mmCIF file of C-alpha atoms and ligand atoms in Angstrom:
data_model
loop_
_atom_site.group_PDB
_atom_site.id
_atom_site.type_symbol
_atom_site.label_atom_id
_atom_site.label_comp_id
_atom_site.label_asym_id
_atom_site.label_seq_id
_atom_site.Cartn_x
_atom_site.Cartn_y
_atom_site.Cartn_z
ATOM 1 C CA MET A 1 33.485 -71.994 27.343
ATOM 2 C CA LEU A 2 31.270 -69.659 29.362
ATOM 3 C CA ILE A 3 31.912 -65.937 29.622
ATOM 4 C CA VAL A 4 30.467 -63.833 32.431
ATOM 5 C CA PRO A 5 31.199 -60.200 31.520
ATOM 6 C CA GLU A 6 32.098 -57.648 34.176
ATOM 7 C CA ARG A 7 28.862 -55.709 33.463
ATOM 8 C CA GLU A 8 26.709 -58.687 34.582
ATOM 9 C CA ILE A 9 28.393 -59.295 37.937
ATOM 10 C CA ALA A 10 26.600 -56.583 39.969
ATOM 11 C CA ASP A 11 23.176 -58.024 39.127
ATOM 12 C CA LEU A 12 24.223 -61.622 39.789
ATOM 13 C CA MET A 13 26.471 -61.710 42.848
ATOM 14 C CA THR A 14 25.181 -61.021 46.340
ATOM 15 C CA ARG A 15 27.126 -60.307 49.514
ATOM 16 C CA SER A 16 25.704 -63.443 51.059
ATOM 17 C CA ALA A 17 26.762 -65.657 48.102
ATOM 18 C CA ALA A 18 30.274 -64.159 48.331
ATOM 19 C CA PHE A 19 30.344 -64.763 52.096
ATOM 20 C CA ASP A 20 29.327 -68.419 51.710
ATOM 21 C CA ALA A 21 31.863 -69.052 48.919
ATOM 22 C CA VAL A 22 34.734 -67.483 50.871
ATOM 23 C CA GLU A 23 33.834 -69.144 54.182
ATOM 24 C CA LYS A 24 33.684 -72.531 52.476
ATOM 25 C CA VAL A 25 37.044 -72.167 50.723
ATOM 26 C CA PHE A 26 38.776 -70.912 53.907
ATOM 27 C CA ALA A 27 37.485 -74.070 55.596
ATOM 28 C CA ALA A 28 38.760 -76.233 52.707
ATOM 29 C CA MET A 29 42.196 -74.568 52.949
ATOM 30 C CA ALA A 30 42.430 -75.403 56.660
ATOM 31 C CA SER A 31 41.399 -79.020 56.152
ATOM 32 C CA GLY A 32 44.013 -79.452 53.402
ATOM 33 C CA ASP A 33 41.458 -79.820 50.578
ATOM 34 C CA ALA A 34 42.410 -76.557 48.871
ATOM 35 C CA TYR A 35 45.718 -74.842 48.302
ATOM 36 C CA ASN A 36 47.016 -71.676 46.657
ATOM 37 C CA PHE A 37 49.805 -71.644 44.110
ATOM 38 C CA PRO A 38 52.737 -69.262 44.563
ATOM 39 C CA VAL A 39 51.786 -65.705 43.574
ATOM 40 C CA ILE A 40 53.453 -64.054 40.568
ATOM 41 C CA ARG A 41 53.565 -60.240 40.579
ATOM 42 C CA GLU A 42 55.781 -58.305 38.162
ATOM 43 C CA ALA A 43 56.426 -54.698 37.208
ATOM 44 C CA ILE A 44 56.214 -55.273 33.450
ATOM 45 C CA GLY A 45 58.086 -52.106 32.442
ATOM 46 C CA HIS A 46 55.133 -50.833 30.390
ATOM 47 C CA ALA A 47 52.445 -48.316 31.375
ATOM 48 C CA ASP A 48 53.905 -48.428 34.934
ATOM 49 C CA ALA A 49 51.817 -51.580 35.363
ATOM 50 C CA LEU A 50 52.041 -54.265 38.049
ATOM 51 C CA TYR A 51 50.730 -57.527 36.600
ATOM 52 C CA GLY A 52 50.420 -60.994 38.073
ATOM 53 C CA PHE A 53 48.582 -64.246 38.708
ATOM 54 C CA LYS A 54 46.968 -65.777 41.770
ATOM 55 C CA GLY A 55 45.794 -69.341 41.364
ATOM 56 C CA GLY A 56 44.939 -72.509 43.201
ATOM 57 C CA PHE A 57 42.933 -75.704 43.353
ATOM 58 C CA ASP A 58 40.045 -76.574 45.640
ATOM 59 C CA ARG A 59 39.641 -80.350 45.595
ATOM 60 C CA ALA A 60 36.481 -80.126 47.700
ATOM 61 C CA GLY A 61 34.730 -77.566 45.495
ATOM 62 C CA LEU A 62 36.463 -78.821 42.306
ATOM 63 C CA THR A 63 37.561 -75.299 41.430
ATOM 64 C CA LEU A 64 40.792 -74.909 39.466
ATOM 65 C CA GLY A 65 41.987 -71.672 37.937
ATOM 66 C CA LEU A 66 43.649 -68.320 38.290
ATOM 67 C CA LYS A 67 43.039 -64.616 38.502
ATOM 68 C CA ALA A 68 45.199 -62.572 36.142
ATOM 69 C CA GLY A 69 45.502 -58.843 36.437
ATOM 70 C CA GLY A 70 46.993 -56.050 38.444
ATOM 71 C CA TYR A 71 47.311 -52.303 38.721
ATOM 72 C CA TRP A 72 47.594 -49.790 35.852
ATOM 73 C CA PRO A 73 48.074 -46.414 37.570
ATOM 74 C CA ASN A 74 47.248 -44.310 34.465
ATOM 75 C CA ASN A 75 44.008 -46.060 33.484
ATOM 76 C CA LEU A 76 41.609 -43.556 34.999
ATOM 77 C CA ASP A 77 43.370 -40.471 33.638
ATOM 78 C CA GLN A 78 44.293 -41.826 30.222
ATOM 79 C CA HIS A 79 41.606 -44.423 29.424
ATOM 80 C CA GLY A 80 38.644 -43.593 31.688
ATOM 81 C CA ILE A 81 38.612 -47.050 33.296
ATOM 82 C CA ILE A 82 39.549 -48.131 36.838
ATOM 83 C CA ASN A 83 43.201 -48.715 37.716
ATOM 84 C CA HIS A 84 42.714 -52.225 39.158
ATOM 85 C CA GLN A 85 41.918 -54.696 36.363
ATOM 86 C CA SER A 86 41.491 -58.449 36.683
ATOM 87 C CA THR A 87 39.913 -61.466 34.989
ATOM 88 C CA VAL A 88 39.323 -64.944 36.443
ATOM 89 C CA PHE A 89 39.796 -68.097 34.378
ATOM 90 C CA LEU A 90 38.323 -71.410 35.565
ATOM 91 C CA PHE A 91 39.358 -74.809 34.225
ATOM 92 C CA ASP A 92 37.722 -78.235 34.313
ATOM 93 C CA PRO A 93 39.867 -80.172 36.849
ATOM 94 C CA ASP A 94 39.012 -83.477 35.112
ATOM 95 C CA THR A 95 40.217 -82.485 31.643
ATOM 96 C CA GLY A 96 42.156 -79.215 31.881
ATOM 97 C CA ARG A 97 39.796 -77.552 29.400
ATOM 98 C CA VAL A 98 38.986 -73.911 30.057
ATOM 99 C CA ARG A 99 35.514 -73.686 31.585
ATOM 100 C CA ALA A 100 34.875 -69.996 32.127
ATOM 101 C CA MET A 101 36.216 -66.466 31.865
ATOM 102 C CA VAL A 102 34.769 -64.078 34.431
ATOM 103 C CA GLY A 103 35.179 -60.324 35.000
ATOM 104 C CA GLY A 104 37.170 -59.993 38.230
ATOM 105 C CA ASN A 105 36.963 -56.326 39.220
ATOM 106 C CA LEU A 106 33.780 -56.198 41.288
ATOM 107 C CA LEU A 107 34.366 -59.768 42.458
ATOM 108 C CA THR A 108 37.690 -58.695 44.018
ATOM 109 C CA ALA A 109 35.951 -56.110 46.196
ATOM 110 C CA LEU A 110 33.180 -58.557 47.147
ATOM 111 C CA ARG A 111 35.541 -61.396 48.041
ATOM 112 C CA THR A 112 37.781 -59.067 50.073
ATOM 113 C CA ALA A 113 34.783 -57.738 51.996
ATOM 114 C CA ALA A 114 33.572 -61.309 52.480
ATOM 115 C CA ALA A 115 36.925 -62.250 54.050
ATOM 116 C CA SER A 116 36.792 -59.614 56.787
ATOM 117 C CA SER A 117 33.114 -60.439 57.314
ATOM 118 C CA VAL A 118 33.922 -64.119 57.799
ATOM 119 C CA SER A 119 36.482 -63.076 60.424
ATOM 120 C CA ILE A 120 33.947 -60.839 62.171
ATOM 121 C CA ARG A 121 31.299 -63.593 62.130
ATOM 122 C CA HIS A 122 33.695 -66.075 63.740
ATOM 123 C CA LEU A 123 35.849 -63.876 66.001
ATOM 124 C CA ALA A 124 34.094 -60.657 67.067
ATOM 125 C CA ARG A 125 32.215 -60.477 70.359
ATOM 126 C CA ASP A 126 28.483 -61.159 69.912
ATOM 127 C CA ASP A 127 27.673 -57.888 71.699
ATOM 128 C CA ALA A 128 29.823 -55.682 69.385
ATOM 129 C CA LYS A 129 28.046 -52.321 68.909
ATOM 130 C CA VAL A 130 30.573 -49.879 67.457
ATOM 131 C CA ILE A 131 32.496 -50.494 64.228
ATOM 132 C CA GLY A 132 35.581 -48.414 63.464
ATOM 133 C CA MET A 133 36.967 -47.909 59.961
ATOM 134 C CA ILE A 134 40.517 -46.897 59.095
ATOM 135 C CA GLY A 135 40.467 -46.088 55.391
ATOM 136 C CA ALA A 136 37.684 -44.633 53.273
ATOM 137 C CA GLY A 137 38.575 -45.540 49.682
ATOM 138 C CA HIS A 138 37.003 -47.860 47.122
ATOM 139 C CA GLN A 139 37.362 -51.065 49.163
ATOM 140 C CA ALA A 140 36.290 -49.454 52.440
ATOM 141 C CA LYS A 141 32.701 -49.027 51.250
ATOM 142 C CA PHE A 142 32.409 -52.717 50.360
ATOM 143 C CA GLN A 143 34.077 -53.690 53.638
ATOM 144 C CA LEU A 144 31.721 -51.626 55.771
ATOM 145 C CA ARG A 145 28.558 -52.687 53.928
ATOM 146 C CA ALA A 146 29.374 -56.386 54.422
ATOM 147 C CA ALA A 147 30.588 -55.990 58.025
ATOM 148 C CA LEU A 148 27.415 -54.200 59.131
ATOM 149 C CA GLU A 149 25.477 -57.410 58.362
ATOM 150 C CA GLN A 150 27.529 -59.443 60.853
ATOM 151 C CA ARG A 151 26.514 -57.888 64.181
ATOM 152 C CA ASP A 152 23.840 -55.601 65.563
ATOM 153 C CA PHE A 153 25.990 -52.464 65.172
ATOM 154 C CA GLU A 154 24.650 -49.153 66.497
ATOM 155 C CA LYS A 155 27.326 -46.719 65.320
ATOM 156 C CA VAL A 156 30.101 -46.322 62.721
ATOM 157 C CA ILE A 157 33.231 -44.339 63.529
ATOM 158 C CA GLY A 158 36.074 -43.693 61.122
ATOM 159 C CA TRP A 159 39.483 -42.143 60.510
ATOM 160 C CA ASN A 160 41.167 -41.512 57.173
ATOM 161 C CA LEU A 161 44.425 -39.841 56.204
ATOM 162 C CA HIS A 162 42.459 -37.912 53.587
ATOM 163 C CA PRO A 163 39.420 -36.622 55.522
ATOM 164 C CA GLU A 164 37.688 -35.514 52.319
ATOM 165 C CA MET A 165 37.030 -39.224 51.619
ATOM 166 C CA LEU A 166 35.156 -39.817 54.908
ATOM 167 C CA PRO A 167 31.725 -39.125 53.321
ATOM 168 C CA ASN A 168 32.183 -42.525 51.623
ATOM 169 C CA LEU A 169 31.798 -44.138 55.059
ATOM 170 C CA GLU A 170 29.018 -41.804 56.144
ATOM 171 C CA GLU A 171 27.065 -42.775 53.012
ATOM 172 C CA VAL A 172 27.274 -46.516 53.788
ATOM 173 C CA ALA A 173 26.373 -45.930 57.462
ATOM 174 C CA ALA A 174 23.338 -43.896 56.338
ATOM 175 C CA GLU A 175 22.224 -46.703 53.996
ATOM 176 C CA ALA A 176 22.070 -48.922 57.105
ATOM 177 C CA GLY A 177 20.329 -46.184 59.131
ATOM 178 C CA LEU A 178 23.341 -45.759 61.446
ATOM 179 C CA PRO A 179 25.061 -42.619 62.717
ATOM 180 C CA PHE A 180 28.614 -41.908 61.560
ATOM 181 C CA GLU A 181 31.272 -40.043 63.536
ATOM 182 C CA ALA A 182 34.711 -39.001 62.264
ATOM 183 C CA VAL A 183 37.309 -39.552 65.020
ATOM 184 C CA GLU A 184 41.004 -39.066 65.706
ATOM 185 C CA LEU A 185 42.998 -42.297 65.979
ATOM 186 C CA ASP A 186 42.689 -42.216 69.793
ATOM 187 C CA GLY A 187 38.907 -42.271 69.313
ATOM 188 C CA ILE A 188 39.081 -45.680 67.607
ATOM 189 C CA ARG A 189 39.329 -47.131 71.172
ATOM 190 C CA GLU A 190 35.525 -46.938 71.260
ATOM 191 C CA ALA A 191 35.242 -49.580 68.516
ATOM 192 C CA ASP A 192 34.406 -53.224 69.246
ATOM 193 C CA VAL A 193 35.306 -54.164 65.673
ATOM 194 C CA ILE A 194 37.892 -52.359 63.520
ATOM 195 C CA ILE A 195 38.630 -52.758 59.812
ATOM 196 C CA SER A 196 41.771 -51.217 58.331
ATOM 197 C CA ILE A 197 41.801 -50.963 54.518
ATOM 198 C CA THR A 198 44.343 -48.426 53.311
ATOM 199 C CA SER A 199 47.372 -48.379 51.027
ATOM 200 C CA SER A 200 49.665 -47.308 53.863
ATOM 201 C CA PHE A 201 53.357 -48.257 54.117
ATOM 202 C CA ASP A 202 53.639 -47.244 57.814
ATOM 203 C CA ALA A 203 51.821 -48.212 60.977
ATOM 204 C CA ILE A 204 48.727 -46.039 61.456
ATOM 205 C CA LEU A 205 47.058 -47.600 64.505
ATOM 206 C CA MET A 206 49.122 -48.067 67.672
ATOM 207 C CA ALA A 207 48.715 -51.016 70.047
ATOM 208 C CA ASP A 208 47.360 -48.811 72.878
ATOM 209 C CA GLN A 209 44.658 -47.337 70.615
ATOM 210 C CA VAL A 210 42.767 -50.653 70.627
ATOM 211 C CA SER A 211 40.560 -51.672 73.565
ATOM 212 C CA PRO A 212 40.502 -55.133 75.146
ATOM 213 C CA GLY A 213 37.907 -57.395 73.508
ATOM 214 C CA THR A 214 38.185 -55.779 70.079
ATOM 215 C CA HIS A 215 38.306 -57.716 66.832
ATOM 216 C CA ILE A 216 40.409 -56.066 64.145
ATOM 217 C CA ALA A 217 40.543 -57.087 60.484
ATOM 218 C CA CYS A 218 43.687 -55.729 58.781
ATOM 219 C CA MET A 219 42.823 -55.860 55.085
ATOM 220 C CA GLY A 220 45.036 -53.310 53.319
ATOM 221 C CA THR A 221 48.433 -54.992 53.630
ATOM 222 C CA ASP A 222 48.776 -57.343 50.668
ATOM 223 C CA THR A 223 52.345 -56.609 49.525
ATOM 224 C CA LYS A 224 55.822 -56.652 51.022
ATOM 225 C CA GLY A 225 56.487 -53.306 52.711
ATOM 226 C CA LYS A 226 52.873 -52.246 53.263
ATOM 227 C CA GLN A 227 51.770 -51.779 56.891
ATOM 228 C CA GLU A 228 48.701 -50.524 58.780
ATOM 229 C CA VAL A 229 49.187 -51.310 62.470
ATOM 230 C CA ASP A 230 51.863 -51.238 65.149
ATOM 231 C CA PRO A 231 53.636 -54.647 65.231
ATOM 232 C CA ALA A 232 53.164 -54.569 69.025
ATOM 233 C CA LEU A 233 49.414 -54.923 68.394
ATOM 234 C CA LEU A 234 50.020 -58.342 66.839
ATOM 235 C CA ALA A 235 52.001 -59.348 69.932
ATOM 236 C CA ARG A 236 49.069 -58.203 72.111
ATOM 237 C CA ALA A 237 46.456 -59.973 69.970
ATOM 238 C CA THR A 238 45.612 -63.523 68.982
ATOM 239 C CA VAL A 239 46.424 -63.548 65.281
ATOM 240 C CA PHE A 240 44.400 -65.296 62.565
ATOM 241 C CA THR A 241 44.817 -65.157 58.797
ATOM 242 C CA ASP A 242 43.568 -66.501 55.492
ATOM 243 C CA GLU A 243 46.925 -68.168 54.708
ATOM 244 C CA VAL A 244 49.929 -68.257 57.037
ATOM 245 C CA ALA A 245 52.560 -68.246 54.234
ATOM 246 C CA GLN A 246 51.121 -65.010 52.828
ATOM 247 C CA SER A 247 50.563 -63.484 56.268
ATOM 248 C CA VAL A 248 54.256 -63.681 57.181
ATOM 249 C CA SER A 249 55.550 -62.610 53.747
ATOM 250 C CA ILE A 250 53.131 -60.016 52.313
ATOM 251 C CA GLY A 251 50.554 -59.565 55.090
ATOM 252 C CA GLU A 252 50.411 -57.415 58.207
ATOM 253 C CA ALA A 253 52.277 -60.069 60.216
ATOM 254 C CA GLN A 254 55.439 -59.634 58.067
ATOM 255 C CA HIS A 255 56.565 -56.772 60.356
ATOM 256 C CA ALA A 256 55.851 -58.420 63.730
ATOM 257 C CA VAL A 257 57.555 -61.641 62.580
ATOM 258 C CA ALA A 258 60.594 -59.744 61.236
ATOM 259 C CA ALA A 259 60.858 -57.882 64.549
ATOM 260 C CA GLY A 260 60.730 -61.170 66.465
ATOM 261 C CA LEU A 261 57.541 -60.121 68.300
ATOM 262 C CA ILE A 262 55.566 -63.138 67.111
ATOM 263 C CA ALA A 263 56.458 -66.403 65.383
ATOM 264 C CA GLU A 264 54.829 -67.989 62.349
ATOM 265 C CA SER A 265 53.525 -70.689 64.702
ATOM 266 C CA ASP A 266 51.523 -68.045 66.619
ATOM 267 C CA ILE A 267 49.291 -67.464 63.570
ATOM 268 C CA THR A 268 46.152 -69.561 62.991
ATOM 269 C CA GLN A 269 44.290 -70.073 59.717
ATOM 270 C CA ILE A 270 40.736 -68.749 60.080
ATOM 271 C CA GLY A 271 39.545 -71.956 58.410
ATOM 272 C CA ALA A 272 40.493 -73.842 61.569
ATOM 273 C CA VAL A 273 37.974 -71.741 63.512
ATOM 274 C CA ILE A 274 35.325 -72.296 60.818
ATOM 275 C CA ASN A 275 36.008 -76.068 60.940
ATOM 276 C CA GLY A 276 35.898 -76.088 64.747
ATOM 277 C CA THR A 277 39.458 -77.367 65.166
ATOM 278 C CA HIS A 278 40.423 -74.049 66.840
ATOM 279 C CA PRO A 279 38.094 -72.565 69.471
ATOM 280 C CA GLY A 280 38.444 -68.986 68.145
ATOM 281 C CA ARG A 281 37.936 -66.136 70.626
ATOM 282 C CA ALA A 282 38.961 -67.293 74.124
ATOM 283 C CA SER A 283 37.492 -64.488 76.255
ATOM 284 C CA ALA A 284 35.596 -61.193 76.154
ATOM 285 C CA GLU A 285 38.875 -59.340 76.864
ATOM 286 C CA GLU A 286 40.984 -60.978 74.171
ATOM 287 C CA ILE A 287 41.970 -58.908 71.135
ATOM 288 C CA THR A 288 41.588 -60.958 67.962
ATOM 289 C CA LEU A 289 43.314 -59.812 64.758
ATOM 290 C CA PHE A 290 42.609 -61.141 61.273
ATOM 291 C CA ASP A 291 45.393 -60.586 58.733
ATOM 292 C CA GLY A 292 43.484 -60.688 55.433
ATOM 293 C CA THR A 293 46.096 -60.947 52.699
ATOM 294 C CA GLY A 294 43.819 -62.021 49.839
ATOM 295 C CA VAL A 295 44.312 -65.476 48.309
ATOM 296 C CA GLY A 296 43.639 -66.715 44.776
ATOM 297 C CA LEU A 297 41.212 -69.358 46.046
ATOM 298 C CA GLN A 298 38.893 -66.580 47.237
ATOM 299 C CA ASP A 299 38.729 -65.266 43.666
ATOM 300 C CA LEU A 300 38.099 -68.707 42.231
ATOM 301 C CA ALA A 301 35.389 -69.429 44.812
ATOM 302 C CA VAL A 302 33.362 -66.283 44.045
ATOM 303 C CA ALA A 303 33.939 -66.675 40.294
ATOM 304 C CA ALA A 304 32.631 -70.262 40.379
ATOM 305 C CA ALA A 305 29.571 -69.072 42.318
ATOM 306 C CA VAL A 306 28.887 -66.309 39.803
ATOM 307 C CA VAL A 307 29.209 -68.710 36.847
ATOM 308 C CA ASP A 308 26.489 -70.900 38.408
ATOM 309 C CA LEU A 309 24.283 -67.832 38.934
ATOM 310 C CA ALA A 310 24.902 -66.631 35.361
ATOM 311 C CA VAL A 311 23.887 -70.028 33.971
ATOM 312 C CA GLN A 312 20.752 -70.093 36.170
ATOM 313 C CA ASN A 313 19.820 -66.589 35.003
ATOM 314 C CA GLY A 314 20.570 -67.240 31.336
ATOM 315 C CA VAL A 315 23.195 -64.488 31.059
ATOM 316 C CA ALA A 316 26.368 -66.594 30.643
ATOM 317 C CA VAL A 317 27.705 -66.169 27.108
ATOM 318 C CA GLU A 318 28.619 -69.560 25.618
ATOM 319 C CA VAL A 319 31.380 -69.691 23.021
ATOM 320 C CA ASP A 320 32.815 -72.626 21.126
ATOM 321 C CA PHE A 321 36.448 -72.958 22.107
HETATM 322 P P1 LIG B 401 41.853 -46.515 47.297
HETATM 323 O O1 LIG B 401 42.929 -45.866 46.504
HETATM 324 O O2 LIG B 401 40.440 -46.379 46.825
HETATM 325 O O3 LIG B 401 41.914 -45.991 48.808
HETATM 326 C C1 LIG B 401 43.146 -45.928 49.498
HETATM 327 C C2 LIG B 401 42.908 -45.663 50.965
HETATM 328 O O4 LIG B 401 44.170 -45.615 51.627
HETATM 329 C C3 LIG B 401 42.238 -44.319 51.234
HETATM 330 O O5 LIG B 401 41.488 -44.444 52.423
HETATM 331 C C4 LIG B 401 43.439 -43.399 51.442
HETATM 332 O O6 LIG B 401 43.109 -42.248 52.194
HETATM 333 C C5 LIG B 401 44.346 -44.319 52.218
HETATM 334 N N1 LIG B 401 45.758 -43.983 52.119
HETATM 335 C C6 LIG B 401 46.475 -43.731 51.004
HETATM 336 N N2 LIG B 401 47.773 -43.506 51.323
HETATM 337 C C7 LIG B 401 47.862 -43.619 52.674
HETATM 338 C C8 LIG B 401 48.926 -43.520 53.600
HETATM 339 N N3 LIG B 401 50.155 -43.248 53.204
HETATM 340 N N4 LIG B 401 48.649 -43.703 54.925
HETATM 341 C C9 LIG B 401 47.390 -43.987 55.330
HETATM 342 N N5 LIG B 401 46.341 -44.102 54.494
HETATM 343 C C10 LIG B 401 46.579 -43.929 53.186
HETATM 344 O O7 LIG B 401 42.283 -48.034 47.410
HETATM 345 P P2 LIG B 401 41.369 -49.297 47.721
HETATM 346 O O8 LIG B 401 40.951 -49.926 46.427
HETATM 347 O O9 LIG B 401 40.349 -48.939 48.725
HETATM 348 O O10 LIG B 401 42.445 -50.303 48.362
HETATM 349 C C11 LIG B 401 42.934 -50.102 49.676
HETATM 350 C C12 LIG B 401 43.994 -51.133 49.982
HETATM 351 O O11 LIG B 401 43.427 -52.440 49.998
HETATM 352 C C13 LIG B 401 45.133 -51.197 48.965
HETATM 353 O O12 LIG B 401 46.348 -51.256 49.681
HETATM 354 C C14 LIG B 401 44.898 -52.497 48.226
HETATM 355 O O13 LIG B 401 46.063 -53.058 47.713
HETATM 356 C C15 LIG B 401 44.308 -53.333 49.353
HETATM 357 N N6 LIG B 401 43.537 -54.510 48.920
HETATM 358 C C16 LIG B 401 43.676 -55.644 49.655
HETATM 359 C C17 LIG B 401 42.971 -56.783 49.296
HETATM 360 C C18 LIG B 401 43.084 -58.034 50.126
HETATM 361 O O14 LIG B 401 42.592 -59.083 49.710
HETATM 362 N N7 LIG B 401 43.662 -57.975 51.292
HETATM 363 C C19 LIG B 401 42.125 -56.767 48.179
HETATM 364 C C20 LIG B 401 41.970 -55.575 47.471
HETATM 365 C C21 LIG B 401 42.686 -54.436 47.855
#
């Protein structure tokens, strides 16, 4: 069995390798070659932890496995480690033997940023110039860094419930040599591309605060009850997702579907656009919305890529098992 420790991931994995892995597995999901298993997520009644598994099988990429982990809210204060903890296990689909164990913390941020980037690559207008961020936490930095590589952006604007976190966005904009402007929610109308990545349980962005022609990636809603945008925005937009079953149950679309504003059949898997079986954006005025719920196959795809890189670079630890 190969082990790729968390500490090695930053030196091995690139944004472009994560993008390619995620784009490929989204395409495989849409063509029926890859599928996710039902998600398990439990409050275990210890350490206030939420623990679970996300798994799947990609017959095209021959990737079988699961990500195990969750959220331990007291980690930082009591143990000096981050609250989100996860590990990916990969298995040989021919024999069932465990193939690799891979640190999943950094990979989660990279694969989540890759998902919104894939949506921007395939759905945003080519002439997008202003990117708007809603959220400025840990994930937001990864999201913005990856998104800035997708179009020739000239300016970053951002809003966050906790304004003291906005320098996180300013720092990433500065890395790319771009100006950053903090705005009120009404100011987000200037954005051609919007990413929302918060832990909100109520709509933040209203339907009339988004301009025609915008692409919005809603990335924060990954659990029942969470919400970032007005359900009316989904009715106004053409809605895409990583996986329709997750979109309507734990994703942003759960609210619009429950309110009867859109139907499950109105939602398209982004993989269909990647595969060319859906035309994607229909006009320069259309609002496109990507509901990025986060699927296990994304984790497996980036973990498999990092195992290959670790082997190539001689840093995979081999153990007899
Ligand atoms: P974080 O704690 O670092 O940041 C949280 C962000 O949400 C901050 O911008 C904070 O100001 C904002 N926020 C907190 N409470 C809010 C509220 N009530 N209303 C509006 N904004 C609020 O967290 P993070 O690691 O950046 O994660 C952000 C979200 O992304 C979480 O909900 C997490 O579950 C989700 N996430 C989704 C995926 C996916 O695949 N879709 C993957 C990883 C994380």
